[in-house]
CSV table of C-alpha atoms and ligand atoms in Angstrom, one decimal:
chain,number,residue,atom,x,y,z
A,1,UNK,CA,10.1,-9.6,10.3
A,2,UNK,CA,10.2,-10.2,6.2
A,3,UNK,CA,11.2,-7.1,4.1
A,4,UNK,CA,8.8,-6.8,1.6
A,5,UNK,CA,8.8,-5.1,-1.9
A,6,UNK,CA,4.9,-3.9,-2.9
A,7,UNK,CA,5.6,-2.1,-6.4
A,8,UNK,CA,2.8,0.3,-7.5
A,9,UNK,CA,1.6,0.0,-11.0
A,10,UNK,CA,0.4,3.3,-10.8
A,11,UNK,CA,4.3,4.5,-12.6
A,12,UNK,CA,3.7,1.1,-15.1
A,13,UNK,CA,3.4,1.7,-18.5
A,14,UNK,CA,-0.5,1.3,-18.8
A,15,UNK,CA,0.0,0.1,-23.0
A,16,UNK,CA,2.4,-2.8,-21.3
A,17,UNK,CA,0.9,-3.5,-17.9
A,18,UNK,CA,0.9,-7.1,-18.8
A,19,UNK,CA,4.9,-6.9,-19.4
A,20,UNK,CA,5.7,-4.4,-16.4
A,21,UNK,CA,4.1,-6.8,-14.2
A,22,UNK,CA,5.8,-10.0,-15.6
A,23,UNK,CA,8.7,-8.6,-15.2
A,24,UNK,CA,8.7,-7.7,-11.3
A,25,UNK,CA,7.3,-11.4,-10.9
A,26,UNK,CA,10.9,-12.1,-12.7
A,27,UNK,CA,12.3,-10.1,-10.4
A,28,UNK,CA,11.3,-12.1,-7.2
A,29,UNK,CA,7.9,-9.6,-6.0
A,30,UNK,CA,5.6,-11.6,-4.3
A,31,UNK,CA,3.2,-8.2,-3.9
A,32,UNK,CA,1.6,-5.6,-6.1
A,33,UNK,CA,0.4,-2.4,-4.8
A,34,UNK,CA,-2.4,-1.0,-6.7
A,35,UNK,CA,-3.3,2.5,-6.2
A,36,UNK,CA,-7.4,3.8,-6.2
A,37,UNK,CA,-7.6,7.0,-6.7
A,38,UNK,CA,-11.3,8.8,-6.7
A,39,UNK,CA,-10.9,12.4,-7.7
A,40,UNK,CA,-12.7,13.2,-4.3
A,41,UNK,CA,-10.8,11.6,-1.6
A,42,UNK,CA,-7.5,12.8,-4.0
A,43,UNK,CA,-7.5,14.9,-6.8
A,44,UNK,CA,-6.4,12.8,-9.3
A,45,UNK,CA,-8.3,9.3,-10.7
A,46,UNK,CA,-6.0,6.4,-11.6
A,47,UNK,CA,-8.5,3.3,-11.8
A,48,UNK,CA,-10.5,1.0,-10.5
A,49,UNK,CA,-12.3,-2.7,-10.7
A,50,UNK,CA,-12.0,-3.9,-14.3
A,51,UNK,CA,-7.8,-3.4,-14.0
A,52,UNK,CA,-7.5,-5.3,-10.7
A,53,UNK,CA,-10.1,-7.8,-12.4
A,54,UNK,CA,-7.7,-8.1,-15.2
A,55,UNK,CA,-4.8,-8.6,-12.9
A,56,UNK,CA,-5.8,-10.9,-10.8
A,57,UNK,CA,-6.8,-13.2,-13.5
A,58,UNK,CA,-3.3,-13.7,-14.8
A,59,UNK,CA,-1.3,-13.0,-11.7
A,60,UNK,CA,-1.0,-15.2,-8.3
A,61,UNK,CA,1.4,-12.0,-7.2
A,62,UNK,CA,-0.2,-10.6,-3.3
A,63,UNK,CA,-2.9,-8.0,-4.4
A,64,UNK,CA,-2.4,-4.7,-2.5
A,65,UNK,CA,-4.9,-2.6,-2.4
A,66,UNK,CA,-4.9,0.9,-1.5
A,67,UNK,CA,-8.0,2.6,-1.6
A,68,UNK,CA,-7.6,6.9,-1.7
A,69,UNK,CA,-11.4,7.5,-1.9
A,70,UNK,CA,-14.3,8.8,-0.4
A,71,UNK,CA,-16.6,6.7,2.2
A,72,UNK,CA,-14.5,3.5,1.1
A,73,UNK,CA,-17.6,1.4,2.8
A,74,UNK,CA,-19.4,1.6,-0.1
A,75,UNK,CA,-16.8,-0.2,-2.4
A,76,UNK,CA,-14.6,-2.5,-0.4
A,77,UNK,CA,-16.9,-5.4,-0.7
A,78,UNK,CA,-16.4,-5.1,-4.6
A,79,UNK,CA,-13.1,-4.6,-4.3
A,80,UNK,CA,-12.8,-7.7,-2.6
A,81,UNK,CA,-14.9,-9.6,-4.9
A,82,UNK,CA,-12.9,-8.1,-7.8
A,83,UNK,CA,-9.3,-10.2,-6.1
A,84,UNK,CA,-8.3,-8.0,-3.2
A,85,UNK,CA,-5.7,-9.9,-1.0
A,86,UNK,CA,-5.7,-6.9,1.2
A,87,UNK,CA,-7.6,-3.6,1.1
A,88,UNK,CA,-6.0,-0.3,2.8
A,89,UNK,CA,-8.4,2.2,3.1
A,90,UNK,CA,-7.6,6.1,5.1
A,91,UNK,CA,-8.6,7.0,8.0
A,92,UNK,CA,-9.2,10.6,7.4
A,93,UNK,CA,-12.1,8.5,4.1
A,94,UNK,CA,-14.3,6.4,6.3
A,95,UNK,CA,-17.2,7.6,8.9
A,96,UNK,CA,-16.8,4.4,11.4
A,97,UNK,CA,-13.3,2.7,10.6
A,98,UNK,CA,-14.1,-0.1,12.5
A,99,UNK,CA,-17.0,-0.9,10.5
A,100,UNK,CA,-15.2,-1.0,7.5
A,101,UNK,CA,-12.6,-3.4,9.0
A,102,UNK,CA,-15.3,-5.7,9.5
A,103,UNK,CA,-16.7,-5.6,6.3
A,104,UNK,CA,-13.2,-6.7,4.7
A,105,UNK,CA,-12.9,-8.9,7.4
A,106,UNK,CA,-16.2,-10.8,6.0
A,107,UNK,CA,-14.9,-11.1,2.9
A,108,UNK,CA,-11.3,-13.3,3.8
A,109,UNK,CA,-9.7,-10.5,2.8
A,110,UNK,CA,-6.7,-8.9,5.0
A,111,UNK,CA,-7.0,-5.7,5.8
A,112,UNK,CA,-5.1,-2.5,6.6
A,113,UNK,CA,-5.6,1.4,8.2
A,114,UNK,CA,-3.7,4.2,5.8
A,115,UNK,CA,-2.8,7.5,7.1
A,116,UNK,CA,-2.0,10.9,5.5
A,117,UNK,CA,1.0,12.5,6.2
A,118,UNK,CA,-0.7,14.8,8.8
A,119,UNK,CA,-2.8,12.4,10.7
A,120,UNK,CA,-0.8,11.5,13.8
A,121,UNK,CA,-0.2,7.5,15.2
A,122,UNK,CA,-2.3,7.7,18.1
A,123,UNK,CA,-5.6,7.8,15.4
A,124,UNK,CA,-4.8,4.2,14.3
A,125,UNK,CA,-4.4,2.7,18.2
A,126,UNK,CA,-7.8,2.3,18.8
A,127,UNK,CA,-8.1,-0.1,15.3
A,128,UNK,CA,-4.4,-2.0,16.5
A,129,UNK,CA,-6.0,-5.1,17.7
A,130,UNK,CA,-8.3,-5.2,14.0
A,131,UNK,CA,-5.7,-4.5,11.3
A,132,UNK,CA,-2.9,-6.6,9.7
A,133,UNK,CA,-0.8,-3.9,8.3
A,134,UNK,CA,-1.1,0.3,8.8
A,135,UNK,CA,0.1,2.1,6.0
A,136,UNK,CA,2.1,5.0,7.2
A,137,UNK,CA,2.1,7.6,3.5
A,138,UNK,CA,5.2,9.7,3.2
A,139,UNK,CA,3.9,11.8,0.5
A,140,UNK,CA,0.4,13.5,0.2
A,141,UNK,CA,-1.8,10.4,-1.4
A,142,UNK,CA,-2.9,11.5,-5.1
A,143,UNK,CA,0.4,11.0,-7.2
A,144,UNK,CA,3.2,9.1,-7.8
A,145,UNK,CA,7.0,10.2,-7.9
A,146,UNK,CA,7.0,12.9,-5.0
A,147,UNK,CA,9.6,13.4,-2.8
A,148,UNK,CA,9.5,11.2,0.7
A,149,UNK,CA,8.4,14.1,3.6
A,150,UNK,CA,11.8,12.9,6.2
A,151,UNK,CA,8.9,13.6,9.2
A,152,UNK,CA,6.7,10.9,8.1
A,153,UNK,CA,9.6,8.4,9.4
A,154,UNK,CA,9.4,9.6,13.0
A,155,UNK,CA,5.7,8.4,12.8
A,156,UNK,CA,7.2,5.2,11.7
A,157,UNK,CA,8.9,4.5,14.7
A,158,UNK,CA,6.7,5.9,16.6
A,159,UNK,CA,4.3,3.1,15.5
A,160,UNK,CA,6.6,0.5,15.7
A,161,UNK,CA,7.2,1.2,19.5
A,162,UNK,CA,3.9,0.8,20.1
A,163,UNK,CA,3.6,-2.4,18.0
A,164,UNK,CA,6.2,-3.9,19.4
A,165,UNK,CA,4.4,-3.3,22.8
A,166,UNK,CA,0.6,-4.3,21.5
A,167,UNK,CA,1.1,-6.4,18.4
A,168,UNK,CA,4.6,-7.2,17.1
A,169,UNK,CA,3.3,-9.1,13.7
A,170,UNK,CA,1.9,-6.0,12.9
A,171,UNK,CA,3.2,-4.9,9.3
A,172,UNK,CA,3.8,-1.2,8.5
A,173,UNK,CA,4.1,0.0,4.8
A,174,UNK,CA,5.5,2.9,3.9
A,175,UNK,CA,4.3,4.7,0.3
A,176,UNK,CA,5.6,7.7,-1.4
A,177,UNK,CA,9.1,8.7,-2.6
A,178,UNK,CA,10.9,5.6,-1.8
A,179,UNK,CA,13.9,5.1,-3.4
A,180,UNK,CA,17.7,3.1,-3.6
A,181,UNK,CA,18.9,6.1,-1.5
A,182,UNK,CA,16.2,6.4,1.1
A,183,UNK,CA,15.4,2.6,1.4
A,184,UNK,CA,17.8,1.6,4.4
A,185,UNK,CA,16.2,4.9,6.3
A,186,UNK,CA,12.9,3.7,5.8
A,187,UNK,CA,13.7,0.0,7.3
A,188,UNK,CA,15.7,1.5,10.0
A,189,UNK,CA,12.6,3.5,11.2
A,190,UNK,CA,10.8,0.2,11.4
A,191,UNK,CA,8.5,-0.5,7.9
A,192,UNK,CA,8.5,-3.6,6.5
A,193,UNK,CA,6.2,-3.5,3.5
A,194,UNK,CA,8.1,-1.3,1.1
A,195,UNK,CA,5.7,0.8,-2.1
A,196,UNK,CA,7.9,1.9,-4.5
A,197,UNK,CA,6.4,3.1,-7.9
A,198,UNK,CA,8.4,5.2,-10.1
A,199,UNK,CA,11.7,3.8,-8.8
A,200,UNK,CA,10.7,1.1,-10.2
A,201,UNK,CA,8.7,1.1,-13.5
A,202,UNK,CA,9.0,3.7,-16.5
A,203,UNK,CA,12.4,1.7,-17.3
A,204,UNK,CA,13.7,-1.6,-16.9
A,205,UNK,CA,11.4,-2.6,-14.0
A,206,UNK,CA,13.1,-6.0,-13.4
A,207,UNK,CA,16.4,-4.5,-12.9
A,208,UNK,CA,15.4,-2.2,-10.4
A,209,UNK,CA,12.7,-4.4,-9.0
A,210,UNK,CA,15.8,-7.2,-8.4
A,211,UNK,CA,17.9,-4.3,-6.8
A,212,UNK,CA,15.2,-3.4,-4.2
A,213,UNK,CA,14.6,-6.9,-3.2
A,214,UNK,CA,18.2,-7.0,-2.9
A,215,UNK,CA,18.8,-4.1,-0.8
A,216,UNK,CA,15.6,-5.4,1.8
A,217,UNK,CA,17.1,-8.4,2.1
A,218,UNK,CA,20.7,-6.9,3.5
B,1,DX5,C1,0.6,8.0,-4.1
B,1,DX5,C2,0.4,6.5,-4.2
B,1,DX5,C3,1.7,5.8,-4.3
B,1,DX5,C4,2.5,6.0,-5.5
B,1,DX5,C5,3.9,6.0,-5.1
B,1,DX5,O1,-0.6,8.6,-3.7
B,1,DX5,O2,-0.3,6.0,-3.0
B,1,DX5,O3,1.5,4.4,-4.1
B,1,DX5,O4,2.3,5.1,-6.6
B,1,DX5,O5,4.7,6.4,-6.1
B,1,DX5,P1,6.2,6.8,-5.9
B,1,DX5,O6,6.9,5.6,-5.4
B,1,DX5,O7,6.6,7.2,-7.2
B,1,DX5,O8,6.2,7.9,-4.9
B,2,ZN,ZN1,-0.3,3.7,-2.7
């Protein structure tokens, strides 16, 4: 399965977001990972529909979305509508999961399951056969440049064994504290969609962009 770099804006330089995102495009990212944060679901609020408006208007880059808020049911439609390629939404957000799958689903949109680090694999297995990716967080959601939790990895394995069992195109991302140092133990445990925000903007985001992409492809 394709390594895959998903670099979160949430680290960009917000005066520059224009530059910071041309430049992992230079890089060779074919995903952006764009972080919704509610104040609710997460204590902190990053941003919401105008920005991925904006972005998708200029970019052709994979939109990632990953929603951290309350009752996500109520908002993926318009996240869709606003150029969504894929919408994550958590578990531990949305009253009936499945229904919210469906309602990305309507839309042509891909979609994915998120978990907190304390929400074990066997919650996603009854949404396997209805998700594209899981998002497996190695940090509490709510901010960026934390330090990766080295338990959330076993969880990563732990759903690859059971995707490789029930549905082996599945992609797992992994989001929260990945760095240069970390990278190859995150692959080995089985993730293939890779989130990394401040190890690669706040400084020269095509460099480091380029080394990641570098590094998955070994
Ligand atoms: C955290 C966000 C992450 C964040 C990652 O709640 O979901 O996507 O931007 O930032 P780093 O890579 O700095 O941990
Ligand atoms: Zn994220």
């Amino acid at each position: 399965m394709q390594n895959i770099l998903s670099p979160s804006i949430l680290a960009a330089d917000f005066w520059r977001l224009g530059e910071e995102i041309s430049a992992v495009e230079r890089a060779g990212a074919k995903v952006l990972h764009i972080d919704v944060m509610d104040g609710v679901f997460v204590p902190s609020i990053s941003f919401g529909m105008p920005v991925l408006k904006s972005i998708r208007k200029r970019t052709d880059l994979f939109l990632d979305v990953h929603l951290m808020i309350q009752n996500p049911e109520n908002y993926v439609e318009e996240f869709a509508d606003c150029g969504a390629d894929l919408i994550n939404f958590h578990l531990e957000a949305a009253r009936d999961p499945a229904a919210v799958l469906s309602l990305i689903r309507a839309r042509g949109k891909k979609a994915g399951i998120t978990i907190k680090p304390g929400t074990p694999v066997s919650a996603v297995e009854p949404y396997l056969e209805l998700v594209d990716m899981v998002l497996v967080m190695t940090v509490e959601p709510g901010f960026g440049g934390q330090a990766l939790i080295p338990e959330c990895l076993e969880k990563v394995r732990e759903l690859r064994d059971m995707a490789d069992r029930r549905k082996p195109e599945l992609a797992i991302e992994v989001d929260g504290g990945v760095k240069p140092s970390n990278l190859a133990a995150v692959l080995e445990a089985g993730a293939n969609v890779i989130v990394a925000g401040s190890a690669v903007f706040g400084g020269d985001a095509e460099e480091k962009a380029r080394d990641f992409i570098a590094k998955m492809a070994d």
